[in-house]
Amino acid sequence: MQQEQARKESAARTDYWLAVGIVVKVMNKTLQGGDFYKQKGTVEKLVDRYTAHVRLHEAGKLVKLDQEELETVIPQVGGKVLIVNGAHRGSEGQLVSICVEQFSTSVKILGGMHARVVEGVEYEDVCKLAPT
């Protein structure tokens, strides 16, 4: 069973993870003279698989950024998330717990008849959903 899950996870993994409606953090130290470094924003539109228009929360500006300039944001426990990579890619859920030692989370996947908890979702595979 565990081998099957690992196979599914590997097959579903891609090198792109951006999605509309997620909250991301800018990690580019040179953008706008460093003014946008570590600012959070919401992905408003995808240009392609690797590039998005991000509305910065603090500055209010819309900037075009490559995913290499961004990182995912982990919300507080109980917050809404989107799984952005791996076997459960595209699933919305609620953050159940954070395992700092293993750089992973547990996510309660919502929808369908039965909600289920997925353990060991890596930090970079889960991202905070912007409030709607």
Short mmCIF file of N, CA and C in Angstrom, two decimals:
data_model
loop_
_atom_site.label_atom_id
_atom_site.label_comp_id
_atom_site.label_asym_id
_atom_site.label_seq_id
_atom_site.Cartn_x
_atom_site.Cartn_y
_atom_site.Cartn_z
N MET A 1 0.83 -1.20 0.00
CA MET A 1 0.00 0.00 0.00
C MET A 1 0.87 1.26 0.00
N GLN A 2 1.90 1.25 0.84
CA GLN A 2 2.78 2.42 0.93
C GLN A 2 3.56 2.60 -0.38
N GLN A 3 3.96 1.49 -1.01
CA GLN A 3 4.67 1.57 -2.29
C GLN A 3 3.77 2.15 -3.37
N GLU A 4 2.51 1.76 -3.37
CA GLU A 4 1.54 2.27 -4.34
C GLU A 4 1.36 3.77 -4.18
N GLN A 5 1.26 4.23 -2.93
CA GLN A 5 1.11 5.66 -2.65
C GLN A 5 2.34 6.42 -3.13
N ALA A 6 3.53 5.87 -2.90
CA ALA A 6 4.78 6.51 -3.33
C ALA A 6 4.83 6.59 -4.86
N ARG A 7 4.37 5.55 -5.54
CA ARG A 7 4.35 5.54 -7.00
C ARG A 7 3.41 6.61 -7.53
N LYS A 8 2.21 6.73 -6.94
CA LYS A 8 1.25 7.75 -7.35
C LYS A 8 1.82 9.15 -7.12
N GLU A 9 2.46 9.34 -5.96
CA GLU A 9 3.05 10.63 -5.62
C GLU A 9 4.10 11.03 -6.64
N SER A 10 4.97 10.11 -6.99
CA SER A 10 6.04 10.37 -7.95
C SER A 10 5.47 10.68 -9.33
N ALA A 11 4.47 9.94 -9.75
CA ALA A 11 3.87 10.13 -11.08
C ALA A 11 3.15 11.48 -11.18
N ALA A 12 2.61 11.97 -10.08
CA ALA A 12 1.84 13.22 -10.09
C ALA A 12 2.70 14.45 -9.88
N ARG A 13 3.96 14.29 -9.54
CA ARG A 13 4.85 15.41 -9.24
C ARG A 13 5.28 16.10 -10.53
N THR A 14 5.20 17.44 -10.55
CA THR A 14 5.63 18.23 -11.70
C THR A 14 6.61 19.30 -11.23
N ASP A 15 7.23 19.99 -12.19
CA ASP A 15 8.16 21.06 -11.82
C ASP A 15 7.46 22.42 -11.74
N TYR A 16 6.15 22.45 -11.90
CA TYR A 16 5.40 23.70 -11.76
C TYR A 16 4.31 23.51 -10.70
N TRP A 17 3.97 24.60 -10.00
CA TRP A 17 3.01 24.49 -8.91
C TRP A 17 2.09 25.69 -8.74
N LEU A 18 2.25 26.71 -9.55
CA LEU A 18 1.42 27.91 -9.40
C LEU A 18 -0.06 27.62 -9.67
N ALA A 19 -0.93 28.32 -8.95
CA ALA A 19 -2.37 28.18 -9.15
C ALA A 19 -3.05 29.49 -8.77
N VAL A 20 -4.14 29.81 -9.43
CA VAL A 20 -4.90 31.02 -9.12
C VAL A 20 -5.51 30.88 -7.72
N GLY A 21 -5.43 31.96 -6.94
CA GLY A 21 -6.07 32.00 -5.64
C GLY A 21 -5.19 31.62 -4.46
N ILE A 22 -3.93 31.26 -4.72
CA ILE A 22 -3.04 30.93 -3.61
C ILE A 22 -2.26 32.15 -3.15
N VAL A 23 -1.82 32.12 -1.90
CA VAL A 23 -1.01 33.19 -1.33
C VAL A 23 0.45 32.74 -1.41
N VAL A 24 1.30 33.60 -1.97
CA VAL A 24 2.72 33.29 -2.14
C VAL A 24 3.58 34.38 -1.52
N LYS A 25 4.85 34.07 -1.31
CA LYS A 25 5.80 35.05 -0.75
C LYS A 25 6.89 35.32 -1.78
N VAL A 26 7.19 36.59 -2.01
CA VAL A 26 8.22 37.00 -2.96
C VAL A 26 9.59 36.77 -2.33
N MET A 27 10.47 36.04 -3.03
CA MET A 27 11.80 35.74 -2.51
C MET A 27 12.91 36.38 -3.36
N ASN A 28 12.53 37.24 -4.30
CA ASN A 28 13.49 37.95 -5.14
C ASN A 28 13.97 39.19 -4.38
N LYS A 29 15.28 39.21 -4.04
CA LYS A 29 15.84 40.31 -3.25
C LYS A 29 16.08 41.58 -4.05
N THR A 30 16.07 41.48 -5.38
CA THR A 30 16.40 42.65 -6.21
C THR A 30 15.17 43.32 -6.82
N LEU A 31 14.04 42.66 -6.82
CA LEU A 31 12.83 43.21 -7.42
C LEU A 31 12.43 44.53 -6.74
N GLN A 32 12.22 45.55 -7.54
CA GLN A 32 11.82 46.88 -7.04
C GLN A 32 12.81 47.35 -5.97
N GLY A 33 14.10 47.11 -6.21
CA GLY A 33 15.13 47.54 -5.27
C GLY A 33 15.05 46.83 -3.92
N GLY A 34 14.47 45.64 -3.93
CA GLY A 34 14.35 44.88 -2.69
C GLY A 34 13.10 45.19 -1.88
N ASP A 35 12.29 46.15 -2.35
CA ASP A 35 11.09 46.56 -1.62
C ASP A 35 10.05 45.45 -1.50
N PHE A 36 10.02 44.52 -2.47
CA PHE A 36 9.00 43.47 -2.45
C PHE A 36 9.48 42.19 -1.78
N TYR A 37 10.75 42.15 -1.37
CA TYR A 37 11.31 40.93 -0.77
C TYR A 37 10.51 40.53 0.48
N LYS A 38 10.10 39.29 0.52
CA LYS A 38 9.33 38.67 1.61
C LYS A 38 7.91 39.20 1.75
N GLN A 39 7.45 40.00 0.77
CA GLN A 39 6.06 40.43 0.78
C GLN A 39 5.18 39.29 0.28
N LYS A 40 3.98 39.22 0.81
CA LYS A 40 3.03 38.20 0.38
C LYS A 40 2.06 38.81 -0.62
N GLY A 41 1.56 37.94 -1.49
CA GLY A 41 0.59 38.36 -2.48
C GLY A 41 -0.27 37.19 -2.91
N THR A 42 -1.32 37.50 -3.65
CA THR A 42 -2.24 36.48 -4.13
C THR A 42 -2.09 36.33 -5.64
N VAL A 43 -2.01 35.09 -6.11
CA VAL A 43 -1.93 34.83 -7.55
C VAL A 43 -3.30 35.12 -8.15
N GLU A 44 -3.34 36.10 -9.07
CA GLU A 44 -4.60 36.49 -9.71
C GLU A 44 -4.80 35.83 -11.06
N LYS A 45 -3.69 35.61 -11.79
CA LYS A 45 -3.79 35.06 -13.13
C LYS A 45 -2.50 34.32 -13.48
N LEU A 46 -2.64 33.19 -14.18
CA LEU A 46 -1.47 32.47 -14.66
C LEU A 46 -1.17 32.93 -16.08
N VAL A 47 0.09 33.28 -16.33
CA VAL A 47 0.54 33.64 -17.67
C VAL A 47 0.85 32.35 -18.43
N ASP A 48 1.55 31.45 -17.76
CA ASP A 48 1.84 30.10 -18.25
C ASP A 48 2.06 29.23 -17.01
N ARG A 49 2.59 28.03 -17.18
CA ARG A 49 2.77 27.13 -16.03
C ARG A 49 3.74 27.65 -14.98
N TYR A 50 4.65 28.54 -15.39
CA TYR A 50 5.73 28.98 -14.50
C TYR A 50 5.67 30.45 -14.12
N THR A 51 4.71 31.20 -14.68
CA THR A 51 4.65 32.64 -14.48
C THR A 51 3.24 33.07 -14.11
N ALA A 52 3.15 34.04 -13.18
CA ALA A 52 1.83 34.48 -12.74
C ALA A 52 1.83 35.98 -12.47
N HIS A 53 0.63 36.55 -12.51
CA HIS A 53 0.42 37.92 -12.05
C HIS A 53 0.01 37.81 -10.59
N VAL A 54 0.79 38.47 -9.73
CA VAL A 54 0.59 38.39 -8.28
C VAL A 54 0.25 39.79 -7.76
N ARG A 55 -0.85 39.89 -7.03
CA ARG A 55 -1.25 41.15 -6.39
C ARG A 55 -0.64 41.17 -5.00
N LEU A 56 0.32 42.08 -4.79
CA LEU A 56 0.99 42.18 -3.50
C LEU A 56 0.06 42.78 -2.46
N HIS A 57 -0.02 42.16 -1.31
CA HIS A 57 -0.95 42.60 -0.27
C HIS A 57 -0.58 43.98 0.27
N GLU A 58 0.68 44.17 0.63
CA GLU A 58 1.11 45.42 1.26
C GLU A 58 1.14 46.58 0.26
N ALA A 59 1.75 46.37 -0.90
CA ALA A 59 1.93 47.43 -1.88
C ALA A 59 0.69 47.63 -2.76
N GLY A 60 -0.13 46.59 -2.88
CA GLY A 60 -1.31 46.68 -3.73
C GLY A 60 -1.01 46.60 -5.21
N LYS A 61 0.26 46.41 -5.56
CA LYS A 61 0.67 46.37 -6.96
C LYS A 61 0.49 44.98 -7.55
N LEU A 62 0.25 44.94 -8.86
CA LEU A 62 0.17 43.69 -9.61
C LEU A 62 1.50 43.52 -10.33
N VAL A 63 2.20 42.42 -10.03
CA VAL A 63 3.51 42.18 -10.64
C VAL A 63 3.53 40.81 -11.29
N LYS A 64 4.29 40.72 -12.38
CA LYS A 64 4.46 39.46 -13.09
C LYS A 64 5.72 38.79 -12.56
N LEU A 65 5.56 37.57 -12.02
CA LEU A 65 6.68 36.89 -11.39
C LEU A 65 6.78 35.44 -11.85
N ASP A 66 8.01 34.95 -11.90
CA ASP A 66 8.28 33.54 -12.19
C ASP A 66 8.17 32.76 -10.88
N GLN A 67 7.76 31.50 -10.94
CA GLN A 67 7.62 30.72 -9.71
C GLN A 67 8.95 30.56 -8.96
N GLU A 68 10.08 30.70 -9.67
CA GLU A 68 11.38 30.61 -9.00
C GLU A 68 11.62 31.79 -8.06
N GLU A 69 10.87 32.87 -8.23
CA GLU A 69 10.97 34.05 -7.37
C GLU A 69 9.99 34.00 -6.20
N LEU A 70 9.25 32.89 -6.11
CA LEU A 70 8.18 32.78 -5.12
C LEU A 70 8.34 31.52 -4.28
N GLU A 71 7.66 31.51 -3.13
CA GLU A 71 7.55 30.28 -2.36
C GLU A 71 6.14 30.19 -1.80
N THR A 72 5.75 28.98 -1.45
CA THR A 72 4.42 28.78 -0.89
C THR A 72 4.35 29.36 0.51
N VAL A 73 3.13 29.64 0.96
CA VAL A 73 2.87 30.16 2.30
C VAL A 73 2.06 29.10 3.04
N ILE A 74 2.49 28.76 4.24
CA ILE A 74 1.77 27.81 5.08
C ILE A 74 0.90 28.61 6.05
N PRO A 75 -0.41 28.37 6.07
CA PRO A 75 -1.27 29.12 7.00
C PRO A 75 -1.18 28.56 8.41
N GLN A 76 -1.88 29.17 9.31
CA GLN A 76 -1.99 28.63 10.66
C GLN A 76 -2.83 27.36 10.61
N VAL A 77 -2.66 26.50 11.61
CA VAL A 77 -3.47 25.29 11.70
C VAL A 77 -4.94 25.69 11.67
N GLY A 78 -5.71 25.01 10.85
CA GLY A 78 -7.12 25.33 10.67
C GLY A 78 -7.38 26.14 9.41
N GLY A 79 -6.31 26.69 8.81
CA GLY A 79 -6.46 27.52 7.61
C GLY A 79 -6.75 26.69 6.36
N LYS A 80 -7.37 27.34 5.36
CA LYS A 80 -7.66 26.69 4.09
C LYS A 80 -6.42 26.63 3.22
N VAL A 81 -6.20 25.48 2.57
CA VAL A 81 -5.04 25.28 1.73
C VAL A 81 -5.44 24.63 0.40
N LEU A 82 -4.52 24.74 -0.54
CA LEU A 82 -4.62 24.03 -1.81
C LEU A 82 -3.36 23.19 -1.93
N ILE A 83 -3.52 21.93 -2.25
CA ILE A 83 -2.34 21.09 -2.50
C ILE A 83 -1.92 21.38 -3.94
N VAL A 84 -0.68 21.88 -4.10
CA VAL A 84 -0.22 22.39 -5.40
C VAL A 84 0.70 21.43 -6.15
N ASN A 85 1.04 20.29 -5.53
CA ASN A 85 1.89 19.32 -6.23
C ASN A 85 1.72 17.96 -5.58
N GLY A 86 2.03 16.92 -6.35
CA GLY A 86 1.95 15.56 -5.82
C GLY A 86 0.63 14.88 -6.12
N ALA A 87 0.41 13.74 -5.47
CA ALA A 87 -0.74 12.88 -5.75
C ALA A 87 -2.08 13.56 -5.53
N HIS A 88 -2.15 14.51 -4.62
CA HIS A 88 -3.42 15.17 -4.30
C HIS A 88 -3.52 16.58 -4.87
N ARG A 89 -2.69 16.86 -5.88
CA ARG A 89 -2.65 18.17 -6.53
C ARG A 89 -4.06 18.63 -6.91
N GLY A 90 -4.38 19.89 -6.58
CA GLY A 90 -5.67 20.46 -6.93
C GLY A 90 -6.72 20.29 -5.85
N SER A 91 -6.42 19.51 -4.81
CA SER A 91 -7.38 19.29 -3.73
C SER A 91 -7.33 20.44 -2.73
N GLU A 92 -8.52 20.90 -2.34
CA GLU A 92 -8.60 21.91 -1.29
C GLU A 92 -8.76 21.20 0.03
N GLY A 93 -8.24 21.84 1.07
CA GLY A 93 -8.33 21.22 2.37
C GLY A 93 -8.13 22.21 3.49
N GLN A 94 -7.98 21.64 4.67
CA GLN A 94 -7.75 22.42 5.89
C GLN A 94 -6.50 21.89 6.55
N LEU A 95 -5.62 22.80 6.95
CA LEU A 95 -4.37 22.40 7.60
C LEU A 95 -4.68 21.85 8.98
N VAL A 96 -4.28 20.61 9.23
CA VAL A 96 -4.54 19.94 10.50
C VAL A 96 -3.37 20.12 11.46
N SER A 97 -2.13 19.93 10.92
CA SER A 97 -0.95 20.07 11.77
C SER A 97 0.28 20.34 10.92
N ILE A 98 1.34 20.81 11.60
CA ILE A 98 2.63 21.09 10.97
C ILE A 98 3.68 20.29 11.71
N CYS A 99 4.49 19.53 10.97
CA CYS A 99 5.59 18.77 11.57
C CYS A 99 6.89 19.46 11.18
N VAL A 100 7.39 20.31 12.07
CA VAL A 100 8.57 21.12 11.78
C VAL A 100 9.80 20.24 11.51
N GLU A 101 9.95 19.16 12.26
CA GLU A 101 11.12 18.28 12.13
C GLU A 101 11.20 17.65 10.73
N GLN A 102 10.05 17.35 10.14
CA GLN A 102 10.03 16.69 8.83
C GLN A 102 9.65 17.63 7.69
N PHE A 103 9.51 18.93 7.99
CA PHE A 103 9.14 19.93 6.98
C PHE A 103 7.90 19.49 6.21
N SER A 104 6.91 19.00 6.96
CA SER A 104 5.70 18.51 6.32
C SER A 104 4.46 18.92 7.11
N THR A 105 3.31 18.67 6.51
CA THR A 105 2.03 19.03 7.12
C THR A 105 1.07 17.85 7.02
N SER A 106 -0.01 17.95 7.76
CA SER A 106 -1.15 17.05 7.61
C SER A 106 -2.31 17.91 7.14
N VAL A 107 -3.01 17.42 6.12
CA VAL A 107 -4.09 18.18 5.53
C VAL A 107 -5.35 17.33 5.48
N LYS A 108 -6.45 17.92 5.94
CA LYS A 108 -7.76 17.27 5.83
C LYS A 108 -8.34 17.70 4.49
N ILE A 109 -8.44 16.75 3.57
CA ILE A 109 -8.94 17.05 2.23
C ILE A 109 -10.46 17.14 2.30
N LEU A 110 -10.99 18.25 1.80
CA LEU A 110 -12.42 18.51 1.84
C LEU A 110 -13.06 18.13 0.52
N GLY A 111 -14.36 17.90 0.56
CA GLY A 111 -15.10 17.56 -0.65
C GLY A 111 -15.42 16.09 -0.70
N GLY A 112 -16.36 15.76 -1.54
CA GLY A 112 -16.79 14.38 -1.63
C GLY A 112 -17.60 14.00 -0.40
N MET A 113 -17.91 12.75 -0.28
CA MET A 113 -18.73 12.28 0.83
C MET A 113 -17.93 12.14 2.12
N HIS A 114 -16.65 11.81 1.98
CA HIS A 114 -15.84 11.58 3.16
C HIS A 114 -14.58 12.44 3.11
N ALA A 115 -14.40 13.26 4.13
CA ALA A 115 -13.15 14.02 4.24
C ALA A 115 -12.11 13.05 4.79
N ARG A 116 -10.86 13.18 4.32
CA ARG A 116 -9.81 12.31 4.84
C ARG A 116 -8.56 13.14 5.11
N VAL A 117 -7.75 12.67 6.04
CA VAL A 117 -6.53 13.38 6.40
C VAL A 117 -5.35 12.72 5.68
N VAL A 118 -4.55 13.55 5.01
CA VAL A 118 -3.35 13.09 4.33
C VAL A 118 -2.16 13.58 5.14
N GLU A 119 -1.32 12.65 5.57
CA GLU A 119 -0.14 12.97 6.38
C GLU A 119 1.08 13.16 5.48
N GLY A 120 2.06 13.90 5.96
CA GLY A 120 3.36 14.01 5.29
C GLY A 120 3.36 14.81 4.02
N VAL A 121 2.47 15.79 3.89
CA VAL A 121 2.47 16.65 2.70
C VAL A 121 3.57 17.70 2.91
N GLU A 122 4.56 17.69 2.04
CA GLU A 122 5.72 18.59 2.19
C GLU A 122 5.29 20.05 2.11
N TYR A 123 6.07 20.90 2.82
CA TYR A 123 5.78 22.34 2.85
C TYR A 123 5.54 22.92 1.46
N GLU A 124 6.41 22.58 0.51
CA GLU A 124 6.31 23.20 -0.81
C GLU A 124 5.15 22.66 -1.64
N ASP A 125 4.48 21.62 -1.15
CA ASP A 125 3.36 21.04 -1.88
C ASP A 125 2.00 21.54 -1.40
N VAL A 126 2.00 22.39 -0.38
CA VAL A 126 0.74 22.91 0.16
C VAL A 126 0.87 24.43 0.27
N CYS A 127 -0.22 25.13 -0.02
CA CYS A 127 -0.17 26.58 -0.02
C CYS A 127 -1.48 27.17 0.48
N LYS A 128 -1.36 28.25 1.21
CA LYS A 128 -2.52 28.95 1.76
C LYS A 128 -3.42 29.44 0.64
N LEU A 129 -4.73 29.27 0.82
CA LEU A 129 -5.70 29.82 -0.11
C LEU A 129 -6.11 31.20 0.35
N ALA A 130 -6.21 32.14 -0.58
CA ALA A 130 -6.65 33.50 -0.25
C ALA A 130 -8.12 33.47 0.12
N PRO A 131 -8.53 34.31 1.06
CA PRO A 131 -9.96 34.38 1.40
C PRO A 131 -10.76 34.82 0.17
N THR A 132 -11.95 34.27 0.03
CA THR A 132 -12.78 34.62 -1.13
C THR A 132 -13.91 35.54 -0.75
#
